[in-house]
């Protein structure tokens, strides 16, 4: 089984003309399942902060969190390309971007890194690529800038904003990134960008016309039922399944029904 490379991801669009599948995973057991399901990319996203660590937003996530989770996920992945998010504050300038991306590669096992933004981090992206590090970009609703963007809102609704995001995508391609995540943008903008770029786009809340799709694993599995963004399709209701299993275990212990002698040693 050959390991997927950043070049293979580009070829999915340019040569094979087939969609790219990506999902987040933050630990060994889930990364193994995501990889075994045949996903092209395992993204160790900084969404780990909200999904697994109980933070209010992704800005609380630090390098130590990302390295810890990337290491665990990387150990499980045999085939997919492992992309690791650069956390908030880890790519303020070209020097710190290179230093921290190298830590994600060397300590976390990242095969590519993903910083958020376009024009404002152009020099950082250039420096990363100059060091031979694979970069996936992230435009549109960039969660690390949530306070600047005024909340988790669709971006690129006005012509001016859409043109800016479009131009940033072109610039990132020229700088050498191998793919771009488009998060929460109108599908017409995602289509325009996808058609203009030679490198693939991955959508999340960006409609059906991107070259591939990425989702947060825990959203897809139905771990959190209180928030349900329009772009998430739940393929399971694990919150219900887990709660029911836990309740049955508790009731069985309280009622003396678990363990039985059959489940004991002589
Ligand atoms: O952190 C993350 O999970 C992400 C995806 C939303 C693309 O960046």
Short mmCIF file of C-alpha atoms and ligand atoms in Angstrom, two decimals:
data_model
loop_
_atom_site.label_atom_id
_atom_site.label_comp_id
_atom_site.label_asym_id
_atom_site.label_seq_id
_atom_site.Cartn_x
_atom_site.Cartn_y
_atom_site.Cartn_z
CA UNK A 1 0.00 0.00 0.00
CA UNK A 2 1.69 3.20 -1.17
CA UNK A 3 1.73 6.25 1.06
CA UNK A 4 -0.13 9.19 -0.46
CA UNK A 5 2.00 12.26 -1.15
CA UNK A 6 1.13 15.91 -1.74
CA UNK A 7 1.89 15.30 -5.43
CA UNK A 8 -0.70 12.47 -5.48
CA UNK A 9 -3.27 14.92 -4.11
CA UNK A 10 -2.54 17.32 -6.98
CA UNK A 11 -2.77 14.42 -9.44
CA UNK A 12 -6.24 13.51 -8.20
CA UNK A 13 -7.35 16.78 -9.85
CA UNK A 14 -4.94 17.09 -12.75
CA UNK A 15 -4.65 13.48 -13.95
CA UNK A 16 -7.22 11.22 -12.30
CA UNK A 17 -10.09 13.71 -12.25
CA UNK A 18 -11.47 12.28 -9.06
CA UNK A 19 -12.61 13.87 -5.81
CA UNK A 20 -10.33 14.08 -2.77
CA UNK A 21 -11.56 12.80 0.58
CA UNK A 22 -10.31 14.30 3.83
CA UNK A 23 -11.34 14.04 7.47
CA UNK A 24 -9.93 15.22 10.74
CA UNK A 25 -8.57 12.81 13.35
CA UNK A 26 -6.69 13.60 16.51
CA UNK A 27 -5.74 10.28 18.08
CA UNK A 28 -4.58 6.74 17.29
CA UNK A 29 -7.88 4.81 17.18
CA UNK A 30 -9.80 7.32 15.07
CA UNK A 31 -6.87 8.05 12.74
CA UNK A 32 -6.59 4.27 12.14
CA UNK A 33 -10.28 4.02 11.25
CA UNK A 34 -10.19 7.10 9.00
CA UNK A 35 -7.11 5.76 7.21
CA UNK A 36 -8.57 2.26 6.85
CA UNK A 37 -11.75 3.77 5.37
CA UNK A 38 -9.56 4.93 2.46
CA UNK A 39 -9.48 8.68 3.06
CA UNK A 40 -6.81 10.53 1.04
CA UNK A 41 -5.97 12.98 3.82
CA UNK A 42 -6.03 12.80 7.63
CA UNK A 43 -6.07 16.35 8.94
CA UNK A 44 -4.92 16.79 12.53
CA UNK A 45 -6.89 20.01 12.79
CA UNK A 46 -6.66 22.60 15.51
CA UNK A 47 -10.38 21.88 15.87
CA UNK A 48 -8.93 19.35 18.35
CA UNK A 49 -9.12 22.27 20.81
CA UNK A 50 -12.89 22.51 20.61
CA UNK A 51 -13.68 18.86 19.86
CA UNK A 52 -11.37 17.08 22.31
CA UNK A 53 -9.88 19.63 24.71
CA UNK A 54 -12.95 21.64 25.66
CA UNK A 55 -11.61 25.04 24.56
CA UNK A 56 -14.06 27.77 23.49
CA UNK A 57 -12.22 28.33 20.22
CA UNK A 58 -9.15 27.16 18.33
CA UNK A 59 -7.04 30.14 19.43
CA UNK A 60 -6.25 28.43 22.74
CA UNK A 61 -4.52 25.55 20.98
CA UNK A 62 -0.71 25.60 21.31
CA UNK A 63 2.16 23.79 19.62
CA UNK A 64 2.38 21.20 22.41
CA UNK A 65 -1.29 20.24 21.81
CA UNK A 66 -0.72 19.85 18.08
CA UNK A 67 2.47 17.82 18.46
CA UNK A 68 0.88 15.54 21.05
CA UNK A 69 -2.16 14.79 18.87
CA UNK A 70 -0.26 14.67 15.57
CA UNK A 71 2.13 12.06 16.98
CA UNK A 72 -0.72 9.81 18.06
CA UNK A 73 -2.59 10.12 14.75
CA UNK A 74 0.57 9.70 12.67
CA UNK A 75 1.42 6.40 14.36
CA UNK A 76 -1.88 4.97 13.11
CA UNK A 77 -1.83 6.18 9.51
CA UNK A 78 -0.38 3.83 6.91
CA UNK A 79 -1.68 5.37 3.66
CA UNK A 80 -3.31 8.81 3.93
CA UNK A 81 -1.36 12.05 3.74
CA UNK A 82 -1.08 13.50 7.25
CA UNK A 83 -1.63 17.26 7.32
CA UNK A 84 -1.23 19.12 10.62
CA UNK A 85 -2.65 22.55 11.45
CA UNK A 86 -0.27 25.29 12.53
CA UNK A 87 -1.85 26.67 15.71
CA UNK A 88 -2.67 30.33 16.35
CA UNK A 89 0.47 32.37 17.07
CA UNK A 90 2.87 29.79 15.63
CA UNK A 91 3.45 31.57 12.28
CA UNK A 92 3.62 35.27 13.14
CA UNK A 93 6.65 35.75 10.87
CA UNK A 94 8.65 33.67 8.39
CA UNK A 95 11.21 32.59 11.01
CA UNK A 96 8.72 31.31 13.56
CA UNK A 97 6.61 29.68 10.82
CA UNK A 98 9.60 27.66 9.59
CA UNK A 99 10.74 26.76 13.11
CA UNK A 100 7.29 25.58 14.20
CA UNK A 101 6.48 23.78 10.95
CA UNK A 102 9.74 21.87 11.30
CA UNK A 103 8.71 20.85 14.82
CA UNK A 104 5.38 19.59 13.47
CA UNK A 105 7.25 17.59 10.83
CA UNK A 106 10.05 16.25 13.04
CA UNK A 107 8.20 15.77 16.34
CA UNK A 108 4.61 15.35 15.16
CA UNK A 109 5.22 13.41 11.94
CA UNK A 110 3.40 15.96 9.75
CA UNK A 111 3.75 15.43 6.00
CA UNK A 112 2.25 18.84 5.30
CA UNK A 113 1.20 21.82 7.41
CA UNK A 114 -1.82 24.10 7.20
CA UNK A 115 -1.63 27.75 8.28
CA UNK A 116 -4.73 29.93 7.90
CA UNK A 117 -4.91 32.99 5.65
CA UNK A 118 -3.74 34.44 2.35
CA UNK A 119 -2.10 37.81 1.78
CA UNK A 120 -1.17 38.48 5.39
CA UNK A 121 0.88 35.29 5.64
CA UNK A 122 2.33 35.28 2.11
CA UNK A 123 5.92 35.68 3.33
CA UNK A 124 5.46 32.82 5.82
CA UNK A 125 4.03 30.53 3.12
CA UNK A 126 6.91 31.42 0.80
CA UNK A 127 9.45 30.65 3.52
CA UNK A 128 7.83 27.29 4.35
CA UNK A 129 7.81 26.22 0.72
CA UNK A 130 11.39 27.44 0.35
CA UNK A 131 12.33 25.00 3.12
CA UNK A 132 10.68 22.13 1.26
CA UNK A 133 7.65 21.90 3.55
CA UNK A 134 4.32 20.98 1.92
CA UNK A 135 1.71 23.65 2.59
CA UNK A 136 -2.08 23.33 2.44
CA UNK A 137 -3.73 26.76 2.67
CA UNK A 138 -7.04 27.71 4.30
CA UNK A 139 -9.22 30.62 3.09
CA UNK A 140 -12.73 31.92 3.74
CA UNK A 141 -13.94 31.42 7.29
CA UNK A 142 -10.64 30.96 9.09
CA UNK A 143 -11.50 29.98 12.68
CA UNK A 144 -8.29 31.41 14.20
CA UNK A 145 -9.49 34.88 13.11
CA UNK A 146 -13.04 34.37 14.38
CA UNK A 147 -13.06 37.54 16.49
CA UNK A 148 -11.82 39.64 13.54
CA UNK A 149 -14.42 38.06 11.23
CA UNK A 150 -17.23 38.80 13.70
CA UNK A 151 -18.13 35.17 14.39
CA UNK A 152 -18.44 31.91 12.48
CA UNK A 153 -20.01 33.52 9.40
CA UNK A 154 -20.02 32.80 5.68
CA UNK A 155 -17.22 34.81 4.02
CA UNK A 156 -17.08 36.23 0.50
CA UNK A 157 -20.70 37.24 0.12
CA UNK A 158 -19.93 40.70 -1.31
CA UNK A 159 -18.17 41.11 -4.67
CA UNK A 160 -15.26 42.91 -3.03
CA UNK A 161 -14.72 40.15 -0.46
CA UNK A 162 -15.20 37.39 -3.04
CA UNK A 163 -12.64 39.00 -5.36
CA UNK A 164 -10.17 39.31 -2.51
CA UNK A 165 -10.50 35.62 -1.57
CA UNK A 166 -10.24 34.67 -5.26
CA UNK A 167 -7.06 36.75 -5.70
CA UNK A 168 -5.58 35.27 -2.53
CA UNK A 169 -6.21 31.74 -3.82
CA UNK A 170 -4.38 32.57 -7.06
CA UNK A 171 -1.49 34.08 -5.13
CA UNK A 172 -1.19 31.04 -2.84
CA UNK A 173 -1.11 28.78 -5.87
CA UNK A 174 1.69 30.89 -7.37
CA UNK A 175 3.60 30.61 -4.07
CA UNK A 176 3.46 26.83 -4.41
CA UNK A 177 0.86 25.49 -1.96
CA UNK A 178 -0.43 22.06 -3.01
CA UNK A 179 -4.10 22.57 -2.08
CA UNK A 180 -6.46 25.07 -0.48
CA UNK A 181 -9.26 24.52 2.05
CA UNK A 182 -12.23 26.81 1.37
CA UNK A 183 -14.34 27.09 4.50
CA UNK A 184 -17.84 28.60 4.59
CA UNK A 185 -17.91 30.50 1.32
CA UNK A 186 -20.76 30.69 -1.19
CA UNK A 187 -20.67 27.75 -3.60
CA UNK A 188 -20.43 30.09 -6.60
CA UNK A 189 -17.17 31.52 -5.22
CA UNK A 190 -15.81 28.04 -4.44
CA UNK A 191 -16.66 27.01 -8.03
CA UNK A 192 -14.95 30.06 -9.49
CA UNK A 193 -11.79 29.43 -7.46
CA UNK A 194 -11.80 25.69 -8.20
CA UNK A 195 -12.11 26.30 -11.93
CA UNK A 196 -9.34 28.90 -11.92
CA UNK A 197 -6.78 26.84 -9.97
CA UNK A 198 -4.64 23.96 -11.15
CA UNK A 199 -4.16 22.77 -7.56
CA UNK A 200 -7.14 21.17 -5.78
CA UNK A 201 -9.59 22.87 -3.45
CA UNK A 202 -11.14 21.11 -0.46
CA UNK A 203 -14.48 22.44 0.68
CA UNK A 204 -16.10 22.60 4.09
CA UNK A 205 -19.32 24.53 3.88
CA UNK A 206 -18.35 25.50 0.33
CA UNK A 207 -20.82 23.48 -1.74
CA UNK A 208 -20.46 20.66 -4.24
CA UNK A 209 -18.11 22.18 -6.82
CA UNK A 210 -14.77 21.88 -5.01
CA UNK A 211 -12.21 19.19 -5.87
CA UNK A 212 -12.70 17.46 -2.55
CA UNK A 213 -14.30 17.63 0.85
CA UNK A 214 -13.09 17.85 4.43
CA UNK A 215 -15.18 17.60 7.61
CA UNK A 216 -14.57 17.49 11.33
CA UNK A 217 -14.82 13.79 12.22
CA UNK A 218 -16.79 14.32 15.42
CA UNK A 219 -19.43 16.38 13.55
CA UNK A 220 -19.90 13.62 10.98
CA UNK A 221 -20.16 10.96 13.68
CA UNK A 222 -22.73 12.95 15.65
CA UNK A 223 -20.83 13.51 18.89
CA UNK A 224 -22.29 16.93 19.55
CA UNK A 225 -25.97 17.41 18.96
CA UNK A 226 -26.51 20.97 20.22
CA UNK A 227 -24.89 22.74 17.24
CA UNK A 228 -25.68 21.59 13.73
CA UNK A 229 -24.15 23.70 10.94
CA UNK A 230 -25.95 23.42 7.58
CA UNK A 231 -22.87 21.96 5.87
CA UNK A 232 -22.48 18.99 8.24
CA UNK A 233 -24.12 15.72 7.30
CA UNK A 234 -24.31 13.33 10.26
CA UNK A 235 -23.53 9.79 9.20
CA UNK A 236 -24.00 8.42 12.73
CA UNK A 237 -25.43 9.42 16.12
CA UNK A 238 -22.60 8.26 18.33
CA UNK A 239 -23.62 10.56 21.17
CA UNK A 240 -26.86 8.59 21.56
CA UNK A 241 -25.16 5.23 21.08
CA UNK A 242 -22.44 6.02 23.64
CA UNK A 243 -24.87 7.47 26.20
CA UNK A 244 -27.06 4.40 25.93
CA UNK A 245 -24.09 2.02 26.36
CA UNK A 246 -22.87 3.95 29.41
CA UNK A 247 -26.33 3.96 30.97
CA UNK A 248 -26.71 0.20 30.44
CA UNK A 249 -23.29 -0.46 32.00
CA UNK A 250 -24.16 1.67 35.03
CA UNK A 251 -27.56 0.01 35.47
CA UNK A 252 -26.06 -3.49 35.14
CA UNK A 253 -23.43 -2.75 37.81
CA UNK A 254 -26.03 -1.24 40.15
CA UNK A 255 -28.34 -4.22 39.63
CA UNK A 256 -25.55 -6.79 40.17
CA UNK A 257 -25.97 -8.03 36.58
CA UNK A 258 -22.39 -7.26 35.57
CA UNK A 259 -20.06 -9.02 35.90
CA UNK A 260 -21.53 -12.56 35.89
CA UNK A 261 -19.55 -15.69 36.84
CA UNK A 262 -19.07 -16.31 33.12
CA UNK A 263 -17.21 -13.04 32.94
CA UNK A 264 -15.02 -14.01 35.93
CA UNK A 265 -11.93 -16.22 36.45
CA UNK A 266 -12.10 -19.49 38.39
O1 LIG B 1 -9.14 22.38 12.29
C1 LIG B 1 -9.87 21.89 11.44
O2 LIG B 1 -10.60 20.91 11.69
C2 LIG B 1 -9.89 22.47 10.11
C3 LIG B 1 -10.99 22.04 9.19
C4 LIG B 1 -12.24 22.73 9.59
C5 LIG B 1 -10.66 22.26 7.78
O3 LIG B 1 -9.08 23.28 9.79
#
